[in-house]
Amino acid sequence: MNLTAEILDLRTANESFRIARAETSAFQTAIVSLEHEGTVGLGEAHPSAIYGGEDTAAALRTVEAARELVGDDPFRIEDVTGRLAEAFPDAPAARCAIDLALHDLVGKLLGVPLCRMLGLSPERMPVTSYTIDLAEPPVMAERAAAAAARGFKVLKIKVGTDGDDERLAAIRGATRLPLRVDANTGWTPEQAVEMIRRMAGYGVEFVEQPIPAGDAEAWRYVRERVDLPIMADESAVSLADLPALVGCVDAVNIKLMKCGGVREALRMIHFARGCGMKVMLGCMLETSLGITAAAHLAPLVDWADLDGNLLIADDPFEGVQVRDGRLVLPDGPGLGVRRRA
Ligand code: MG
């Protein structure tokens, strides 16, 4: 198989996108092509430095170095992704791009969408939340009202800095939609307990990553003191992280770009559910290529937060759509994604 990659420059739909631990406006994503006897599978790498220190240039180098490891048989996805995980443990986004390209390629060779390849029913697609990033309370309230008017059924609110109460109050004044809250590691365990108790009053469904990653006992401390469900995101990178979280969190946020692609995401979904945890599929600021790949797994999970493609300007790809708040998969083979002219 012939593996190539290119870097695309992207920018956010709003002037910037801000969360408790970062802010971005212009960024890059790497698009991978995997060709086999004239058929091309596509994948995306959107690295995040907090996972393995990977950036787009590093992802590109990994893809270059992986050319000899992909072999000649696109159907041996488990073997190829296993070799890549061993060779490049700190390059989850680059491995994800190759994993997605393999799934896209095999789907195209078989003539079936990825969702059907996995035995899943496309009519079981969940609604997706729409993310309101950190801004002044009136701006967040205005964006929340606009999202409700566009048909979204649930909003994800970024918090984790000073003024969270004012933000939630302003948004609650603008819409009655259910809210999910993401603190992106912004609180200490003690602050988290206090803040999560207050969040219950705003009709919040669950709170994502209230505390820094890496301390299972801190999760347990919070969980024993609050009623709202709590979800691990930065703490739940790959399958190896999940055993320590059993009993400490109610749910996990699984992302293709963190874990290395479809194969690892499936293992995580089944492990988490087997241990009684709920599962959300989340994303980075990806194009419709990466978002559509994740959407093919969405019939397996409880919640979807697959809106990264809606938060960037000039999405170079077209794939999954949102109708009346619900994800709708394309019906083409593989990922079903096409590049815009
Ligand atoms: Mg999160």
CSV table of C-alpha atoms and ligand atoms in Angstrom, one decimal:
chain,number,residue,atom,x,y,z
A,1,MET,CA,0.0,0.0,0.0
A,2,ASN,CA,1.2,3.5,-0.7
A,3,LEU,CA,0.9,5.9,2.3
A,4,THR,CA,1.1,9.7,1.8
A,5,ALA,CA,0.2,12.7,3.9
A,6,GLU,CA,-0.4,16.5,3.6
A,7,ILE,CA,-0.9,19.3,6.1
A,8,LEU,CA,-3.9,21.6,5.9
A,9,ASP,CA,-4.1,25.0,7.6
A,10,LEU,CA,-7.4,25.5,9.4
A,11,ARG,CA,-8.9,28.2,11.6
A,12,THR,CA,-11.8,28.4,14.0
A,13,ALA,CA,-15.3,29.5,12.9
A,14,ASN,CA,-15.4,32.1,15.7
A,15,GLU,CA,-12.3,34.4,16.2
A,16,SER,CA,-10.9,31.8,18.6
A,17,PHE,CA,-11.9,28.6,20.6
A,18,ARG,CA,-11.1,28.8,24.3
A,19,ILE,CA,-11.2,26.2,27.0
A,20,ALA,CA,-9.9,26.2,30.6
A,21,ARG,CA,-6.4,25.0,29.7
A,22,ALA,CA,-5.9,26.4,26.1
A,23,GLU,CA,-7.0,28.8,23.4
A,24,THR,CA,-6.6,28.5,19.6
A,25,SER,CA,-7.6,30.3,16.4
A,26,ALA,CA,-5.3,29.0,13.6
A,27,PHE,CA,-4.1,25.4,13.6
A,28,GLN,CA,-3.2,22.5,11.4
A,29,THR,CA,-4.4,19.0,10.6
A,30,ALA,CA,-2.8,16.2,8.7
A,31,ILE,CA,-4.7,14.3,6.0
A,32,VAL,CA,-3.4,10.8,5.2
A,33,SER,CA,-4.1,8.9,1.9
A,34,LEU,CA,-3.6,5.1,1.7
A,35,GLU,CA,-3.7,3.7,-1.8
A,36,HIS,CA,-4.2,0.1,-2.8
A,37,GLU,CA,-4.6,-1.0,-6.4
A,38,GLY,CA,-6.2,2.3,-7.4
A,39,THR,CA,-8.5,2.7,-4.4
A,40,VAL,CA,-7.7,5.4,-1.8
A,41,GLY,CA,-8.6,5.5,1.9
A,42,LEU,CA,-8.5,8.8,3.8
A,43,GLY,CA,-7.7,9.5,7.4
A,44,GLU,CA,-7.0,12.5,9.6
A,45,ALA,CA,-4.5,13.3,12.3
A,46,HIS,CA,-5.4,16.2,14.6
A,47,PRO,CA,-2.8,16.0,17.3
A,48,SER,CA,-3.0,17.5,20.8
A,49,ALA,CA,0.2,18.2,22.6
A,50,ILE,CA,-1.1,17.0,25.9
A,51,TYR,CA,-1.3,13.4,24.4
A,52,GLY,CA,2.3,12.2,23.8
A,53,GLY,CA,3.6,15.7,23.0
A,54,GLU,CA,2.5,15.2,19.4
A,55,ASP,CA,2.1,18.1,16.9
A,56,THR,CA,1.2,18.1,13.2
A,57,ALA,CA,4.9,18.1,12.1
A,58,ALA,CA,5.5,15.1,14.4
A,59,ALA,CA,2.4,13.3,13.0
A,60,LEU,CA,3.7,13.8,9.5
A,61,ARG,CA,7.1,12.4,10.5
A,62,THR,CA,5.4,9.4,12.0
A,63,VAL,CA,3.3,8.8,8.9
A,64,GLU,CA,6.6,8.9,6.8
A,65,ALA,CA,8.2,6.5,9.2
A,66,ALA,CA,5.2,4.2,9.0
A,67,ARG,CA,5.3,3.7,5.3
A,68,GLU,CA,7.2,0.4,5.6
A,69,LEU,CA,4.9,-0.9,8.3
A,70,VAL,CA,1.5,-0.8,6.5
A,71,GLY,CA,2.2,-3.8,4.4
A,72,ASP,CA,0.2,-4.9,1.3
A,73,ASP,CA,-3.0,-6.3,2.7
A,74,PRO,CA,-5.5,-3.6,3.8
A,75,PHE,CA,-7.8,-6.2,5.5
A,76,ARG,CA,-5.1,-6.9,8.2
A,77,ILE,CA,-6.1,-3.9,10.1
A,78,GLU,CA,-5.5,-5.4,13.5
A,79,ASP,CA,-2.0,-6.5,12.6
A,80,VAL,CA,-1.1,-3.1,11.0
A,81,THR,CA,-2.5,-1.0,13.9
A,82,GLY,CA,-0.8,-3.3,16.4
A,83,ARG,CA,2.6,-2.8,14.7
A,84,LEU,CA,2.0,1.0,14.7
A,85,ALA,CA,1.1,1.1,18.4
A,86,GLU,CA,4.3,-0.8,19.2
A,87,ALA,CA,6.5,1.4,17.0
A,88,PHE,CA,4.9,4.8,17.8
A,89,PRO,CA,3.3,4.7,21.3
A,90,ASP,CA,3.4,8.5,21.6
A,91,ALA,CA,1.8,9.3,18.2
A,92,PRO,CA,-1.9,8.6,18.8
A,93,ALA,CA,-3.2,11.1,16.1
A,94,ALA,CA,-0.8,9.8,13.4
A,95,ARG,CA,-1.8,6.2,14.2
A,96,CYS,CA,-5.4,7.3,14.2
A,97,ALA,CA,-5.0,8.8,10.7
A,98,ILE,CA,-3.7,5.5,9.3
A,99,ASP,CA,-6.3,3.4,11.2
A,100,LEU,CA,-9.1,5.6,9.7
A,101,ALA,CA,-7.5,5.3,6.2
A,102,LEU,CA,-7.4,1.5,6.5
A,103,HIS,CA,-11.1,1.4,7.5
A,104,ASP,CA,-12.1,3.8,4.7
A,105,LEU,CA,-10.1,1.7,2.2
A,106,VAL,CA,-11.6,-1.6,3.3
A,107,GLY,CA,-15.1,-0.2,3.3
A,108,LYS,CA,-14.5,1.1,-0.3
A,109,LEU,CA,-13.1,-2.2,-1.4
A,110,LEU,CA,-16.2,-4.0,0.0
A,111,GLY,CA,-18.6,-1.3,-1.1
A,112,VAL,CA,-20.1,-0.9,2.4
A,113,PRO,CA,-20.2,2.0,4.9
A,114,LEU,CA,-18.0,1.6,8.0
A,115,CYS,CA,-21.0,1.5,10.3
A,116,ARG,CA,-22.4,-1.5,8.4
A,117,MET,CA,-18.9,-3.2,8.4
A,118,LEU,CA,-19.1,-3.0,12.2
A,119,GLY,CA,-22.6,-4.5,12.3
A,120,LEU,CA,-24.2,-1.3,13.6
A,121,SER,CA,-27.5,0.3,12.7
A,122,PRO,CA,-27.3,3.8,11.3
A,123,GLU,CA,-30.8,4.7,12.6
A,124,ARG,CA,-29.5,4.3,16.1
A,125,MET,CA,-27.5,7.6,15.8
A,126,PRO,CA,-27.6,9.8,18.9
A,127,VAL,CA,-28.0,13.6,19.0
A,128,THR,CA,-24.8,15.5,19.2
A,129,SER,CA,-24.1,18.2,21.7
A,130,TYR,CA,-22.9,21.6,20.4
A,131,THR,CA,-20.0,23.2,22.2
A,132,ILE,CA,-20.1,26.7,23.6
A,133,ASP,CA,-16.5,27.6,24.4
A,134,LEU,CA,-15.3,30.0,27.1
A,135,ALA,CA,-16.2,33.7,26.5
A,136,GLU,CA,-17.9,36.5,28.4
A,137,PRO,CA,-21.3,35.4,29.8
A,138,PRO,CA,-23.4,37.4,27.4
A,139,VAL,CA,-21.5,36.1,24.4
A,140,MET,CA,-21.9,32.5,25.6
A,141,ALA,CA,-25.6,33.1,26.2
A,142,GLU,CA,-26.0,34.5,22.7
A,143,ARG,CA,-24.2,31.5,21.2
A,144,ALA,CA,-26.3,29.1,23.2
A,145,ALA,CA,-29.5,30.7,22.0
A,146,ALA,CA,-28.3,30.6,18.4
A,147,ALA,CA,-27.4,26.9,18.7
A,148,ALA,CA,-30.9,26.2,20.1
A,149,ALA,CA,-32.4,28.1,17.1
A,150,ARG,CA,-30.3,25.9,14.8
A,151,GLY,CA,-32.0,22.8,16.2
A,152,PHE,CA,-29.4,21.4,18.6
A,153,LYS,CA,-31.0,19.5,21.4
A,154,VAL,CA,-28.2,19.6,24.0
A,155,LEU,CA,-25.3,22.0,24.7
A,156,LYS,CA,-21.8,21.4,26.1
A,157,ILE,CA,-20.6,24.3,28.1
A,158,LYS,CA,-16.9,24.9,28.6
A,159,VAL,CA,-16.1,26.1,32.2
A,160,GLY,CA,-13.2,25.7,34.6
A,161,THR,CA,-12.1,29.4,35.2
A,162,ASP,CA,-13.4,32.3,37.3
A,163,GLY,CA,-16.9,33.3,36.6
A,164,ASP,CA,-18.4,29.9,35.9
A,165,ASP,CA,-21.6,30.7,37.9
A,166,GLU,CA,-22.2,33.9,35.9
A,167,ARG,CA,-21.7,31.9,32.6
A,168,LEU,CA,-24.2,29.2,33.6
A,169,ALA,CA,-26.7,31.7,34.8
A,170,ALA,CA,-26.5,33.7,31.6
A,171,ILE,CA,-26.9,30.6,29.4
A,172,ARG,CA,-29.8,29.3,31.5
A,173,GLY,CA,-31.4,32.7,30.9
A,174,ALA,CA,-31.1,32.2,27.2
A,175,THR,CA,-32.2,28.6,26.7
A,176,ARG,CA,-34.0,25.7,28.4
A,177,LEU,CA,-31.9,23.0,26.6
A,178,PRO,CA,-30.1,20.4,28.7
A,179,LEU,CA,-26.5,21.3,29.5
A,180,ARG,CA,-23.4,19.3,29.8
A,181,VAL,CA,-20.4,20.9,31.4
A,182,ASP,CA,-16.6,20.4,30.7
A,183,ALA,CA,-14.1,21.9,33.1
A,184,ASN,CA,-11.0,20.6,31.1
A,185,THR,CA,-9.0,19.8,34.4
A,186,GLY,CA,-9.7,23.3,35.7
A,187,TRP,CA,-10.7,22.6,39.3
A,188,THR,CA,-9.0,21.1,42.4
A,189,PRO,CA,-11.0,18.2,43.9
A,190,GLU,CA,-12.3,20.5,46.7
A,191,GLN,CA,-13.4,23.2,44.1
A,192,ALA,CA,-14.9,20.5,41.9
A,193,VAL,CA,-17.2,19.2,44.7
A,194,GLU,CA,-18.4,22.8,45.4
A,195,MET,CA,-18.8,23.7,41.7
A,196,ILE,CA,-20.5,20.4,40.7
A,197,ARG,CA,-23.1,20.8,43.6
A,198,ARG,CA,-23.8,24.3,42.2
A,199,MET,CA,-24.1,23.0,38.6
A,200,ALA,CA,-27.0,20.7,39.6
A,201,GLY,CA,-29.1,23.8,40.0
A,202,TYR,CA,-28.6,24.8,36.4
A,203,GLY,CA,-30.0,21.6,35.0
A,204,VAL,CA,-26.6,20.1,34.1
A,205,GLU,CA,-26.7,16.4,33.0
A,206,PHE,CA,-23.0,15.6,33.8
A,207,VAL,CA,-19.7,17.2,34.4
A,208,GLU,CA,-16.6,16.3,32.3
A,209,GLN,CA,-13.1,16.2,33.6
A,210,PRO,CA,-13.5,18.5,36.6
A,211,ILE,CA,-10.0,17.7,38.0
A,212,PRO,CA,-6.5,17.2,36.6
A,213,ALA,CA,-5.7,13.8,35.0
A,214,GLY,CA,-3.7,11.2,36.7
A,215,ASP,CA,-5.2,10.7,40.2
A,216,ALA,CA,-7.8,8.0,40.6
A,217,GLU,CA,-8.3,8.7,44.3
A,218,ALA,CA,-9.1,12.3,43.5
A,219,TRP,CA,-11.9,11.1,41.2
A,220,ARG,CA,-13.2,8.9,44.0
A,221,TYR,CA,-13.1,11.8,46.5
A,222,VAL,CA,-15.2,13.9,44.1
A,223,ARG,CA,-17.6,11.1,43.2
A,224,GLU,CA,-18.4,10.3,46.8
A,225,ARG,CA,-19.4,13.9,47.4
A,226,VAL,CA,-21.6,14.9,44.4
A,227,ASP,CA,-24.8,13.6,42.9
A,228,LEU,CA,-24.2,14.6,39.2
A,229,PRO,CA,-22.5,12.0,37.1
A,230,ILE,CA,-18.8,12.7,36.4
A,231,MET,CA,-17.0,11.8,33.2
A,232,ALA,CA,-13.3,11.3,32.5
A,233,ASP,CA,-11.8,12.8,29.3
A,234,GLU,CA,-8.1,13.8,29.8
A,235,SER,CA,-7.9,11.0,32.3
A,236,ALA,CA,-9.2,8.4,29.8
A,237,VAL,CA,-6.7,8.4,26.9
A,238,SER,CA,-6.5,4.8,25.9
A,239,LEU,CA,-7.7,1.4,27.1
A,240,ALA,CA,-4.8,1.1,29.6
A,241,ASP,CA,-6.3,4.1,31.5
A,242,LEU,CA,-9.7,2.6,32.1
A,243,PRO,CA,-9.2,-0.1,34.7
A,244,ALA,CA,-8.0,2.5,37.3
A,245,LEU,CA,-11.2,4.6,36.6
A,246,VAL,CA,-13.7,1.8,37.3
A,247,GLY,CA,-15.7,2.8,40.4
A,248,CYS,CA,-14.2,6.3,40.3
A,249,VAL,CA,-16.1,7.9,37.4
A,250,ASP,CA,-19.6,7.4,35.9
A,251,ALA,CA,-18.6,7.8,32.3
A,252,VAL,CA,-15.7,8.2,29.9
A,253,ASN,CA,-15.2,10.4,26.8
A,254,ILE,CA,-13.6,8.4,24.1
A,255,LYS,CA,-11.9,10.2,21.2
A,256,LEU,CA,-10.3,8.6,18.1
A,257,MET,CA,-7.4,11.2,18.2
A,258,LYS,CA,-6.5,10.3,21.8
A,259,CYS,CA,-6.6,6.6,21.6
A,260,GLY,CA,-5.2,5.9,18.1
A,261,GLY,CA,-8.3,5.1,16.0
A,262,VAL,CA,-11.3,2.9,15.5
A,263,ARG,CA,-9.8,-0.4,16.7
A,264,GLU,CA,-8.7,1.0,20.1
A,265,ALA,CA,-12.0,3.0,20.5
A,266,LEU,CA,-14.0,-0.2,20.0
A,267,ARG,CA,-12.0,-1.9,22.7
A,268,MET,CA,-12.5,1.1,25.1
A,269,ILE,CA,-16.2,1.2,24.4
A,270,HIS,CA,-16.7,-2.4,25.2
A,271,PHE,CA,-14.5,-2.4,28.2
A,272,ALA,CA,-16.2,0.7,29.7
A,273,ARG,CA,-19.7,-0.6,29.1
A,274,GLY,CA,-18.7,-4.0,30.5
A,275,CYS,CA,-17.7,-2.2,33.7
A,276,GLY,CA,-20.9,-0.3,34.0
A,277,MET,CA,-19.6,3.0,32.7
A,278,LYS,CA,-21.5,5.2,30.2
A,279,VAL,CA,-19.7,6.2,27.1
A,280,MET,CA,-19.5,9.4,25.1
A,281,LEU,CA,-17.7,9.8,21.8
A,282,GLY,CA,-15.9,13.1,21.6
A,283,CYS,CA,-13.6,14.9,19.3
A,284,MET,CA,-11.0,17.6,18.7
A,285,LEU,CA,-11.3,20.5,16.3
A,286,GLU,CA,-11.4,18.1,13.3
A,287,THR,CA,-12.6,18.3,9.8
A,288,SER,CA,-15.6,16.3,8.7
A,289,LEU,CA,-13.2,13.5,7.9
A,290,GLY,CA,-12.3,12.7,11.5
A,291,ILE,CA,-15.8,13.6,12.8
A,292,THR,CA,-17.5,11.3,10.3
A,293,ALA,CA,-15.2,8.4,11.3
A,294,ALA,CA,-16.2,8.8,14.9
A,295,ALA,CA,-19.9,9.1,14.0
A,296,HIS,CA,-19.8,5.6,12.4
A,297,LEU,CA,-19.2,4.3,16.0
A,298,ALA,CA,-21.9,6.4,17.5
A,299,PRO,CA,-24.7,3.8,17.5
A,300,LEU,CA,-22.6,2.0,20.2
A,301,VAL,CA,-22.5,4.8,22.7
A,302,ASP,CA,-24.8,6.7,25.1
A,303,TRP,CA,-23.8,10.3,24.1
A,304,ALA,CA,-22.1,12.0,21.2
A,305,ASP,CA,-20.1,15.3,21.3
A,306,LEU,CA,-19.1,15.3,17.6
A,307,ASP,CA,-19.2,18.9,16.6
A,308,GLY,CA,-15.6,19.8,15.9
A,309,ASN,CA,-16.3,20.1,12.2
A,310,LEU,CA,-19.0,22.7,13.0
A,311,LEU,CA,-16.5,24.8,15.0
A,312,ILE,CA,-13.9,25.3,12.2
A,313,ALA,CA,-14.2,27.6,9.2
A,314,ASP,CA,-14.2,26.3,5.6
A,315,ASP,CA,-14.3,22.5,6.4
A,316,PRO,CA,-12.5,20.9,3.5
A,317,PHE,CA,-14.6,17.7,3.7
A,318,GLU,CA,-18.2,16.7,3.6
A,319,GLY,CA,-19.6,13.7,5.5
A,320,VAL,CA,-21.8,13.3,8.5
A,321,GLN,CA,-24.6,15.9,8.8
A,322,VAL,CA,-26.7,17.1,11.7
A,323,ARG,CA,-30.4,17.2,11.2
A,324,ASP,CA,-32.7,18.4,14.0
A,325,GLY,CA,-29.7,17.9,16.4
A,326,ARG,CA,-29.2,14.3,15.4
A,327,LEU,CA,-26.2,12.9,13.5
A,328,VAL,CA,-27.0,11.5,10.1
A,329,LEU,CA,-24.3,9.3,8.4
A,330,PRO,CA,-23.5,9.5,4.7
A,331,ASP,CA,-24.3,6.3,2.8
A,332,GLY,CA,-21.2,6.0,0.7
A,333,PRO,CA,-18.7,3.2,1.3
A,334,GLY,CA,-16.0,3.4,3.9
A,335,LEU,CA,-16.2,6.7,5.8
A,336,GLY,CA,-18.4,8.1,3.1
A,337,VAL,CA,-16.5,11.4,3.1
A,338,ARG,CA,-15.8,13.5,0.1
A,339,ARG,CA,-13.4,16.4,-0.4
A,340,ARG,CA,-15.1,19.7,-1.2
A,341,ALA,CA,-14.2,21.2,-4.6
B,1,MG,MG,-13.5,17.3,27.3
